[in-house]
PDB file of C-alpha atoms in Angstrom:
ATOM      1  CA  MET A   1      22.002  15.325 -10.973  1.00 93.00           C
ATOM      2  CA  ILE A   2      19.205  15.174  -8.439  1.00 96.00           C
ATOM      3  CA  LEU A   3      16.498  14.090 -10.890  1.00 96.00           C
ATOM      4  CA  ASP A   4      18.572  11.031 -11.756  1.00 98.00           C
ATOM      5  CA  GLN A   5      18.088   9.808  -8.176  1.00 98.00           C
ATOM      6  CA  PHE A   6      14.365   9.447  -8.818  1.00 98.00           C
ATOM      7  CA  LYS A   7      14.842   7.110 -11.782  1.00 98.00           C
ATOM      8  CA  LEU A   8      13.867   3.476 -11.301  1.00 98.00           C
ATOM      9  CA  ASP A   9      15.287   2.025 -14.509  1.00 98.00           C
ATOM     10  CA  GLY A  10      16.138  -1.653 -14.068  1.00 97.00           C
ATOM     11  CA  LYS A  11      14.157  -1.967 -10.834  1.00 98.00           C
ATOM     12  CA  VAL A  12      11.363  -4.446 -10.180  1.00 98.00           C
ATOM     13  CA  ALA A  13       8.438  -3.344  -7.984  1.00 99.00           C
ATOM     14  CA  LEU A  14       5.802  -5.637  -6.477  1.00 98.00           C
ATOM     15  CA  VAL A  15       2.573  -3.731  -5.791  1.00 98.00           C
ATOM     16  CA  THR A  16      -0.306  -5.339  -3.902  1.00 98.00           C
ATOM     17  CA  GLY A  17      -3.848  -4.059  -4.370  1.00 98.00           C
ATOM     18  CA  CYS A  18      -2.882  -2.679  -7.776  1.00 98.00           C
ATOM     19  CA  LYS A  19      -6.136  -3.252  -9.664  1.00 97.00           C
ATOM     20  CA  ARG A  20      -7.727   0.119  -8.899  1.00 96.00           C
ATOM     21  CA  GLY A  21      -7.475   3.309  -6.893  1.00 96.00           C
ATOM     22  CA  ILE A  22      -4.311   4.286  -5.053  1.00 97.00           C
ATOM     23  CA  GLY A  23      -2.552   0.998  -5.782  1.00 98.00           C
ATOM     24  CA  LYS A  24      -3.115   1.302  -9.523  1.00 98.00           C
ATOM     25  CA  ALA A  25      -1.838   4.884  -9.516  1.00 98.00           C
ATOM     26  CA  MET A  26       1.231   3.852  -7.508  1.00 98.00           C
ATOM     27  CA  ALA A  27       2.034   1.060  -9.958  1.00 98.00           C
ATOM     28  CA  GLU A  28       1.633   3.460 -12.868  1.00 98.00           C
ATOM     29  CA  GLY A  29       3.872   6.036 -11.196  1.00 98.00           C
ATOM     30  CA  LEU A  30       6.600   3.471 -10.547  1.00 99.00           C
ATOM     31  CA  ALA A  31       6.400   2.325 -14.173  1.00 98.00           C
ATOM     32  CA  GLU A  32       6.585   5.928 -15.369  1.00 98.00           C
ATOM     33  CA  ALA A  33       9.814   6.238 -13.382  1.00 98.00           C
ATOM     34  CA  GLY A  34      11.231   3.155 -15.123  1.00 98.00           C
ATOM     35  CA  ALA A  35      10.337   0.148 -12.961  1.00 98.00           C
ATOM     36  CA  ASP A  36       8.922  -3.138 -14.165  1.00 98.00           C
ATOM     37  CA  ILE A  37       5.810  -4.134 -12.202  1.00 98.00           C
ATOM     38  CA  ILE A  38       4.655  -7.303 -10.490  1.00 98.00           C
ATOM     39  CA  GLY A  39       0.991  -6.707  -9.757  1.00 98.00           C
ATOM     40  CA  VAL A  40      -1.177  -8.663  -7.332  1.00 98.00           C
ATOM     41  CA  SER A  41      -4.778  -8.230  -6.225  1.00 98.00           C
ATOM     42  CA  ALA A  42      -7.541 -10.540  -5.078  1.00 97.00           C
ATOM     43  CA  SER A  43      -9.457 -10.226  -8.353  1.00 96.00           C
ATOM     44  CA  LEU A  44      -6.770  -9.041 -10.785  1.00 97.00           C
ATOM     45  CA  GLU A  45      -7.196 -10.318 -14.333  1.00 97.00           C
ATOM     46  CA  LEU A  46      -4.189 -12.483 -15.185  1.00 96.00           C
ATOM     47  CA  LYS A  47      -4.120 -11.009 -18.694  1.00 97.00           C
ATOM     48  CA  GLY A  48      -5.357  -7.760 -20.172  1.00 97.00           C
ATOM     49  CA  SER A  49      -6.112  -5.800 -17.009  1.00 98.00           C
ATOM     50  CA  ALA A  50      -6.285  -2.007 -17.088  1.00 98.00           C
ATOM     51  CA  ILE A  51      -3.127  -1.740 -14.998  1.00 98.00           C
ATOM     52  CA  GLU A  52      -1.253  -4.174 -17.235  1.00 98.00           C
ATOM     53  CA  ASN A  53      -2.243  -2.176 -20.294  1.00 98.00           C
ATOM     54  CA  SER A  54      -1.127   1.069 -18.642  1.00 98.00           C
ATOM     55  CA  VAL A  55       2.252  -0.351 -17.620  1.00 98.00           C
ATOM     56  CA  ARG A  56       2.955  -1.994 -20.983  1.00 98.00           C
ATOM     57  CA  ALA A  57       1.995   1.222 -22.805  1.00 98.00           C
ATOM     58  CA  LEU A  58       4.897   2.833 -20.945  1.00 98.00           C
ATOM     59  CA  GLY A  59       7.286   0.217 -22.321  1.00 98.00           C
ATOM     60  CA  ARG A  60       7.646  -1.590 -18.995  1.00 98.00           C
ATOM     61  CA  LYS A  61       7.118  -5.260 -18.159  1.00 98.00           C
ATOM     62  CA  PHE A  62       4.128  -6.466 -16.133  1.00 98.00           C
ATOM     63  CA  LYS A  63       3.423  -9.775 -14.417  1.00 98.00           C
ATOM     64  CA  ALA A  64       0.012 -10.434 -12.877  1.00 98.00           C
ATOM     65  CA  TYR A  65      -0.805 -12.564  -9.832  1.00 98.00           C
ATOM     66  CA  ARG A  66      -3.996 -13.165  -7.899  1.00 98.00           C
ATOM     67  CA  CYS A  67      -4.089 -13.641  -4.131  1.00 98.00           C
ATOM     68  CA  ASP A  68      -6.825 -13.640  -1.488  1.00 98.00           C
ATOM     69  CA  PHE A  69      -5.044 -11.774   1.301  1.00 98.00           C
ATOM     70  CA  SER A  70      -7.646 -12.918   3.836  1.00 98.00           C
ATOM     71  CA  ARG A  71      -6.498 -16.541   3.460  1.00 98.00           C
ATOM     72  CA  ARG A  72      -3.081 -17.277   4.946  1.00 98.00           C
ATOM     73  CA  GLU A  73      -2.601 -20.345   2.741  1.00 98.00           C
ATOM     74  CA  ASP A  74      -3.201 -18.198  -0.359  1.00 98.00           C
ATOM     75  CA  VAL A  75      -0.600 -15.697   0.810  1.00 98.00           C
ATOM     76  CA  HIS A  76       2.009 -18.412   1.358  1.00 98.00           C
ATOM     77  CA  GLY A  77       1.185 -19.984  -2.003  1.00 98.00           C
ATOM     78  CA  PHE A  78       1.525 -16.639  -3.747  1.00 98.00           C
ATOM     79  CA  LEU A  79       4.851 -15.941  -2.066  1.00 98.00           C
ATOM     80  CA  GLN A  80       6.276 -19.309  -2.983  1.00 98.00           C
ATOM     81  CA  LYS A  81       5.350 -18.754  -6.627  1.00 98.00           C
ATOM     82  CA  VAL A  82       6.378 -15.108  -6.941  1.00 98.00           C
ATOM     83  CA  LEU A  83       9.775 -15.597  -5.289  1.00 98.00           C
ATOM     84  CA  ILE A  84      10.618 -18.528  -7.569  1.00 98.00           C
ATOM     85  CA  GLN A  85       9.461 -16.757 -10.715  1.00 98.00           C
ATOM     86  CA  ASN A  86      11.006 -13.377  -9.827  1.00 97.00           C
ATOM     87  CA  PRO A  87      14.489 -13.780  -8.344  1.00 94.00           C
ATOM     88  CA  LYS A  88      14.943  -9.999  -7.969  1.00 96.00           C
ATOM     89  CA  ILE A  89      12.418  -7.740  -6.246  1.00 98.00           C
ATOM     90  CA  ASP A  90      13.756  -4.266  -5.439  1.00 98.00           C
ATOM     91  CA  ILE A  91      10.606  -2.526  -4.243  1.00 99.00           C
ATOM     92  CA  LEU A  92       7.626  -3.829  -2.269  1.00 99.00           C
ATOM     93  CA  VAL A  93       4.483  -1.697  -1.997  1.00 99.00           C
ATOM     94  CA  ASN A  94       2.080  -3.164   0.575  1.00 98.00           C
ATOM     95  CA  ASN A  95      -1.087  -1.421  -0.509  1.00 98.00           C
ATOM     96  CA  ALA A  96      -3.825  -4.092  -0.430  1.00 97.00           C
ATOM     97  CA  GLY A  97      -6.493  -3.297   2.132  1.00 96.00           C
ATOM     98  CA  MET A  98     -10.162  -3.266   3.005  1.00 95.00           C
ATOM     99  CA  ILE A  99     -12.597  -1.533   5.321  1.00 94.00           C
ATOM    100  CA  LEU A 100     -15.794  -2.688   7.054  1.00 95.00           C
ATOM    101  CA  ARG A 101     -18.061  -0.251   8.893  1.00 94.00           C
ATOM    102  CA  ASN A 102     -20.114  -0.992  11.994  1.00 97.00           C
ATOM    103  CA  PRO A 103     -20.371   0.331  15.554  1.00 98.00           C
ATOM    104  CA  ALA A 104     -18.013  -1.532  17.874  1.00 98.00           C
ATOM    105  CA  VAL A 105     -20.827  -3.307  19.743  1.00 98.00           C
ATOM    106  CA  GLN A 106     -22.080  -4.725  16.437  1.00 98.00           C
ATOM    107  CA  PHE A 107     -18.677  -5.564  14.969  1.00 98.00           C
ATOM    108  CA  SER A 108     -18.473  -9.358  14.657  1.00 98.00           C
ATOM    109  CA  ASP A 109     -15.448 -11.535  15.362  1.00 98.00           C
ATOM    110  CA  ALA A 110     -15.493 -12.682  11.746  1.00 98.00           C
ATOM    111  CA  ASP A 111     -15.400  -9.131  10.387  1.00 98.00           C
ATOM    112  CA  TRP A 112     -12.625  -8.176  12.829  1.00 98.00           C
ATOM    113  CA  ASP A 113     -10.513 -11.173  11.809  1.00 98.00           C
ATOM    114  CA  HIS A 114     -11.126 -10.555   8.108  1.00 98.00           C
ATOM    115  CA  VAL A 115      -9.969  -6.932   8.218  1.00 98.00           C
ATOM    116  CA  MET A 116      -6.934  -7.689  10.385  1.00 98.00           C
ATOM    117  CA  GLU A 117      -5.864 -10.578   8.147  1.00 98.00           C
ATOM    118  CA  VAL A 118      -5.979  -8.480   4.985  1.00 98.00           C
ATOM    119  CA  ASN A 119      -4.698  -5.183   6.363  1.00 98.00           C
ATOM    120  CA  LEU A 120      -2.042  -6.302   8.826  1.00 98.00           C
ATOM    121  CA  ASN A 121      -1.285 -10.018   9.107  1.00 98.00           C
ATOM    122  CA  SER A 122      -0.802 -10.689   5.406  1.00 98.00           C
ATOM    123  CA  GLN A 123       1.335  -7.582   5.069  1.00 98.00           C
ATOM    124  CA  PHE A 124       3.675  -8.784   7.785  1.00 98.00           C
ATOM    125  CA  VAL A 125       4.003 -12.216   6.157  1.00 98.00           C
ATOM    126  CA  ILE A 126       4.675 -10.710   2.711  1.00 98.00           C
ATOM    127  CA  SER A 127       7.187  -8.221   4.122  1.00 98.00           C
ATOM    128  CA  ARG A 128       8.954 -10.915   6.112  1.00 98.00           C
ATOM    129  CA  GLU A 129       9.458 -13.183   3.110  1.00 98.00           C
ATOM    130  CA  ILE A 130      10.351 -10.491   0.566  1.00 98.00           C
ATOM    131  CA  GLY A 131      12.402  -8.695   3.210  1.00 98.00           C
ATOM    132  CA  ARG A 132      14.457 -11.864   3.619  1.00 98.00           C
ATOM    133  CA  ARG A 133      15.169 -11.797  -0.124  1.00 98.00           C
ATOM    134  CA  MET A 134      16.097  -8.116   0.052  1.00 98.00           C
ATOM    135  CA  ILE A 135      18.554  -8.817   2.876  1.00 98.00           C
ATOM    136  CA  GLU A 136      20.211 -11.427   0.647  1.00 97.00           C
ATOM    137  CA  GLN A 137      20.311  -8.890  -2.209  1.00 97.00           C
ATOM    138  CA  GLY A 138      21.864  -6.233   0.015  1.00 97.00           C
ATOM    139  CA  GLY A 139      18.999  -3.765   0.074  1.00 98.00           C
ATOM    140  CA  GLY A 140      15.562  -2.713  -1.089  1.00 98.00           C
ATOM    141  CA  LYS A 141      12.588  -0.473  -0.450  1.00 98.00           C
ATOM    142  CA  ILE A 142       9.402  -1.422   1.407  1.00 99.00           C
ATOM    143  CA  ILE A 143       6.474   0.986   1.392  1.00 99.00           C
ATOM    144  CA  PHE A 144       3.259   0.438   3.344  1.00 99.00           C
ATOM    145  CA  THR A 145      -0.031   2.219   2.790  1.00 98.00           C
ATOM    146  CA  ALA A 146      -0.977   3.557   6.216  1.00 98.00           C
ATOM    147  CA  SER A 147      -3.891   5.951   6.869  1.00 98.00           C
ATOM    148  CA  LEU A 148      -5.048   8.985   8.803  1.00 97.00           C
ATOM    149  CA  LEU A 149      -6.365   6.303  11.146  1.00 97.00           C
ATOM    150  CA  THR A 150      -2.796   5.320  11.885  1.00 98.00           C
ATOM    151  CA  PHE A 151      -3.008   8.468  14.048  1.00 98.00           C
ATOM    152  CA  GLN A 152      -6.756   8.819  14.727  1.00 97.00           C
ATOM    153  CA  GLY A 153      -9.501   6.456  15.815  1.00 97.00           C
ATOM    154  CA  GLY A 154     -12.099   7.113  13.145  1.00 94.00           C
ATOM    155  CA  ILE A 155     -15.834   6.446  13.503  1.00 92.00           C
ATOM    156  CA  THR A 156     -17.391   2.946  13.329  1.00 95.00           C
ATOM    157  CA  VAL A 157     -14.254   1.405  11.785  1.00 96.00           C
ATOM    158  CA  PRO A 158     -12.572  -0.206  14.826  1.00 98.00           C
ATOM    159  CA  ALA A 159     -10.831  -3.000  12.924  1.00 98.00           C
ATOM    160  CA  TYR A 160      -9.609  -0.727  10.145  1.00 98.00           C
ATOM    161  CA  ALA A 161      -8.252   1.846  12.612  1.00 98.00           C
ATOM    162  CA  SER A 162      -6.542  -0.865  14.650  1.00 98.00           C
ATOM    163  CA  SER A 163      -4.997  -2.459  11.583  1.00 98.00           C
ATOM    164  CA  LYS A 164      -3.673   0.852  10.286  1.00 98.00           C
ATOM    165  CA  GLY A 165      -2.292   1.718  13.724  1.00 98.00           C
ATOM    166  CA  GLY A 166      -0.513  -1.618  13.534  1.00 98.00           C
ATOM    167  CA  ILE A 167       0.884  -0.749  10.095  1.00 98.00           C
ATOM    168  CA  GLY A 168       2.484   2.359  11.566  1.00 98.00           C
ATOM    169  CA  GLN A 169       4.170   0.312  14.299  1.00 98.00           C
ATOM    170  CA  LEU A 170       5.177  -2.417  11.841  1.00 98.00           C
ATOM    171  CA  THR A 171       6.796   0.198   9.603  1.00 98.00           C
ATOM    172  CA  MET A 172       8.974   1.371  12.481  1.00 98.00           C
ATOM    173  CA  ALA A 173       9.662  -2.127  13.824  1.00 98.00           C
ATOM    174  CA  LEU A 174      10.910  -3.447  10.485  1.00 99.00           C
ATOM    175  CA  SER A 175      12.876  -0.262   9.850  1.00 98.00           C
ATOM    176  CA  ASN A 176      14.664  -0.663  13.185  1.00 98.00           C
ATOM    177  CA  GLU A 177      15.806  -4.147  12.157  1.00 98.00           C
ATOM    178  CA  TRP A 178      16.508  -3.634   8.470  1.00 98.00           C
ATOM    179  CA  ALA A 179      17.791  -0.072   7.964  1.00 98.00           C
ATOM    180  CA  SER A 180      21.334  -1.239   8.714  1.00 98.00           C
ATOM    181  CA  LYS A 181      20.921  -3.903   6.005  1.00 98.00           C
ATOM    182  CA  GLY A 182      20.185  -1.363   3.285  1.00 98.00           C
ATOM    183  CA  ILE A 183      16.399  -1.730   3.372  1.00 98.00           C
ATOM    184  CA  CYS A 184      14.386   1.460   3.728  1.00 98.00           C
ATOM    185  CA  VAL A 185      10.973   0.767   5.280  1.00 99.00           C
ATOM    186  CA  ASN A 186       8.519   3.660   5.210  1.00 99.00           C
ATOM    187  CA  ALA A 187       4.781   4.271   4.838  1.00 99.00           C
ATOM    188  CA  ILE A 188       2.454   6.658   3.068  1.00 98.00           C
ATOM    189  CA  ALA A 189      -0.650   7.751   4.972  1.00 98.00           C
ATOM    190  CA  PRO A 190      -3.415   8.891   2.618  1.00 98.00           C
ATOM    191  CA  GLY A 191      -5.959  11.415   3.745  1.00 96.00           C
ATOM    192  CA  TYR A 192      -9.489  11.394   2.366  1.00 94.00           C
ATOM    193  CA  ILE A 193      -9.115  10.093  -1.178  1.00 95.00           C
ATOM    194  CA  ALA A 194     -11.871   9.482  -3.718  1.00 92.00           C
ATOM    195  CA  THR A 195     -11.713   5.666  -3.989  1.00 88.00           C
ATOM    196  CA  ASP A 196     -13.979   2.654  -3.469  1.00 82.00           C
ATOM    197  CA  ASN A 197     -13.108   2.652   0.247  1.00 76.00           C
ATOM    198  CA  THR A 198     -14.490   6.162   0.764  1.00 84.00           C
ATOM    199  CA  GLU A 199     -17.552   5.874  -1.469  1.00 85.00           C
ATOM    200  CA  ALA A 200     -19.898   5.699   1.545  1.00 84.00           C
ATOM    201  CA  LEU A 201     -18.428   8.902   2.990  1.00 85.00           C
ATOM    202  CA  ILE A 202     -18.627  10.758  -0.308  1.00 90.00           C
ATOM    203  CA  LYS A 203     -22.307   9.826  -0.666  1.00 90.00           C
ATOM    204  CA  ASP A 204     -23.118  10.982   2.881  1.00 92.00           C
ATOM    205  CA  PRO A 205     -23.782  14.724   2.449  1.00 92.00           C
ATOM    206  CA  THR A 206     -23.195  15.589   6.103  1.00 94.00           C
ATOM    207  CA  ARG A 207     -19.921  13.654   6.518  1.00 89.00           C
ATOM    208  CA  SER A 208     -18.662  14.739   3.102  1.00 92.00           C
ATOM    209  CA  ARG A 209     -19.253  18.401   3.961  1.00 93.00           C
ATOM    210  CA  GLN A 210     -17.610  18.009   7.384  1.00 93.00           C
ATOM    211  CA  ILE A 211     -14.558  16.370   5.834  1.00 93.00           C
ATOM    212  CA  LEU A 212     -14.116  18.997   3.125  1.00 93.00           C
ATOM    213  CA  GLU A 213     -14.439  21.808   5.678  1.00 95.00           C
ATOM    214  CA  ARG A 214     -11.401  20.455   7.530  1.00 95.00           C
ATOM    215  CA  ILE A 215      -9.111  19.854   4.526  1.00 97.00           C
ATOM    216  CA  PRO A 216      -7.043  23.014   3.926  1.00 97.00           C
ATOM    217  CA  ALA A 217      -6.510  22.034   0.278  1.00 97.00           C
ATOM    218  CA  GLY A 218     -10.293  22.194  -0.145  1.00 95.00           C
ATOM    219  CA  ARG A 219     -10.710  18.955  -2.089  1.00 94.00           C
ATOM    220  CA  TRP A 220     -10.717  15.195  -1.805  1.00 95.00           C
ATOM    221  CA  GLY A 221      -7.457  13.622  -2.869  1.00 97.00           C
ATOM    222  CA  GLU A 222      -7.102  11.644  -6.088  1.00 97.00           C
ATOM    223  CA  PRO A 223      -5.176   8.395  -6.634  1.00 97.00           C
ATOM    224  CA  ALA A 224      -2.748  10.239  -8.944  1.00 98.00           C
ATOM    225  CA  ASP A 225      -1.629  12.310  -5.936  1.00 98.00           C
ATOM    226  CA  PHE A 226       0.343   9.237  -4.820  1.00 98.00           C
ATOM    227  CA  LYS A 227       2.565   8.808  -7.849  1.00 98.00           C
ATOM    228  CA  GLY A 228       5.163  11.319  -6.664  1.00 98.00           C
ATOM    229  CA  PRO A 229       5.356  10.145  -3.038  1.00 98.00           C
ATOM    230  CA  VAL A 230       5.708   6.465  -3.940  1.00 99.00           C
ATOM    231  CA  VAL A 231       8.400   7.150  -6.538  1.00 98.00           C
ATOM    232  CA  PHE A 232      10.301   9.227  -3.984  1.00 98.00           C
ATOM    233  CA  LEU A 233      10.180   6.497  -1.338  1.00 99.00           C
ATOM    234  CA  ALA A 234      11.085   3.807  -3.903  1.00 99.00           C
ATOM    235  CA  SER A 235      14.052   5.712  -5.276  1.00 98.00           C
ATOM    236  CA  ALA A 236      17.581   6.578  -4.217  1.00 98.00           C
ATOM    237  CA  ALA A 237      16.346  10.101  -3.404  1.00 98.00           C
ATOM    238  CA  SER A 238      14.971   8.751  -0.094  1.00 98.00           C
ATOM    239  CA  ASN A 239      17.899   6.550   0.929  1.00 98.00           C
ATOM    240  CA  TYR A 240      18.201   8.227   4.354  1.00 98.00           C
ATOM    241  CA  MET A 241      14.491   7.957   5.166  1.00 98.00           C
ATOM    242  CA  ASN A 242      13.734   5.110   7.530  1.00 98.00           C
ATOM    243  CA  GLY A 243      10.664   4.312   9.604  1.00 98.00           C
ATOM    244  CA  GLN A 244       8.734   7.384   8.455  1.00 98.00           C
ATOM    245  CA  ILE A 245       5.012   7.775   7.823  1.00 98.00           C
ATOM    246  CA  MET A 246       4.517  10.343   5.076  1.00 98.00           C
ATOM    247  CA  LEU A 247       1.157  12.101   5.218  1.00 98.00           C
ATOM    248  CA  VAL A 248      -0.507  12.865   1.873  1.00 98.00           C
ATOM    249  CA  ASP A 249      -3.690  14.423   3.195  1.00 98.00           C
ATOM    250  CA  GLY A 250      -4.228  17.915   1.799  1.00 98.00           C
ATOM    251  CA  GLY A 251      -3.216  19.328   5.189  1.00 98.00           C
ATOM    252  CA  TRP A 252      -5.784  17.426   7.300  1.00 97.00           C
ATOM    253  CA  MET A 253      -3.431  16.500  10.126  1.00 96.00           C
ATOM    254  CA  GLY A 254      -2.046  20.018  10.386  1.00 95.00           C
ATOM    255  CA  ARG A 255      -5.500  21.509  10.974  1.00 91.00           C
TER     256      ARG A 255
END
């Protein structure tokens, strides 16, 4: 039965950036489909977080980790610990990210490096190490959070746009290497979603109006809109999807 292919019973999913917003909704969706969750964020409470409570209320297991994705040594330390403590990881959701806004001529080296480290470099390192484990296991699912700015340049977010363009290429590069090893690597590209990252846009009446006028669905997206797409890409229902960037944007890119 087709609905059985969407079940994630017995699977373990590692979700980065799971404390709030899209990442939290993705972790909840995966748990609703049956997966146990390994959650990691820079400031995630190690016990009693909102996402832990949500996952445990569904009868699923939850393990919490904290990692500063802007510090390479933290990323390596986290990976060493999580791979020892969790021998089996079936699903990796690379969702952690950040955005800094400034015109290009005012964008500092430090800000550029910070955004690229969090949004791209750390995600490659995490995917490389967990991907190695998945190859040993004989398969797995890796899902990146891309962006509309994987396809467009944006305004006053040069580092963010560049990092998300890189995520699109990384998705395809890893897929080209690992699809034959049973690992499906894909990405989800959110449109304009009501989260912390878009708070400045929502509060800007001119930009908010301009954005809404272009979205055929006529609304900002919500984090819960990502439960279905992430479960699909994490499940057997998407076993022949490789190197794809799935737009969840209310129709923005088709306008």
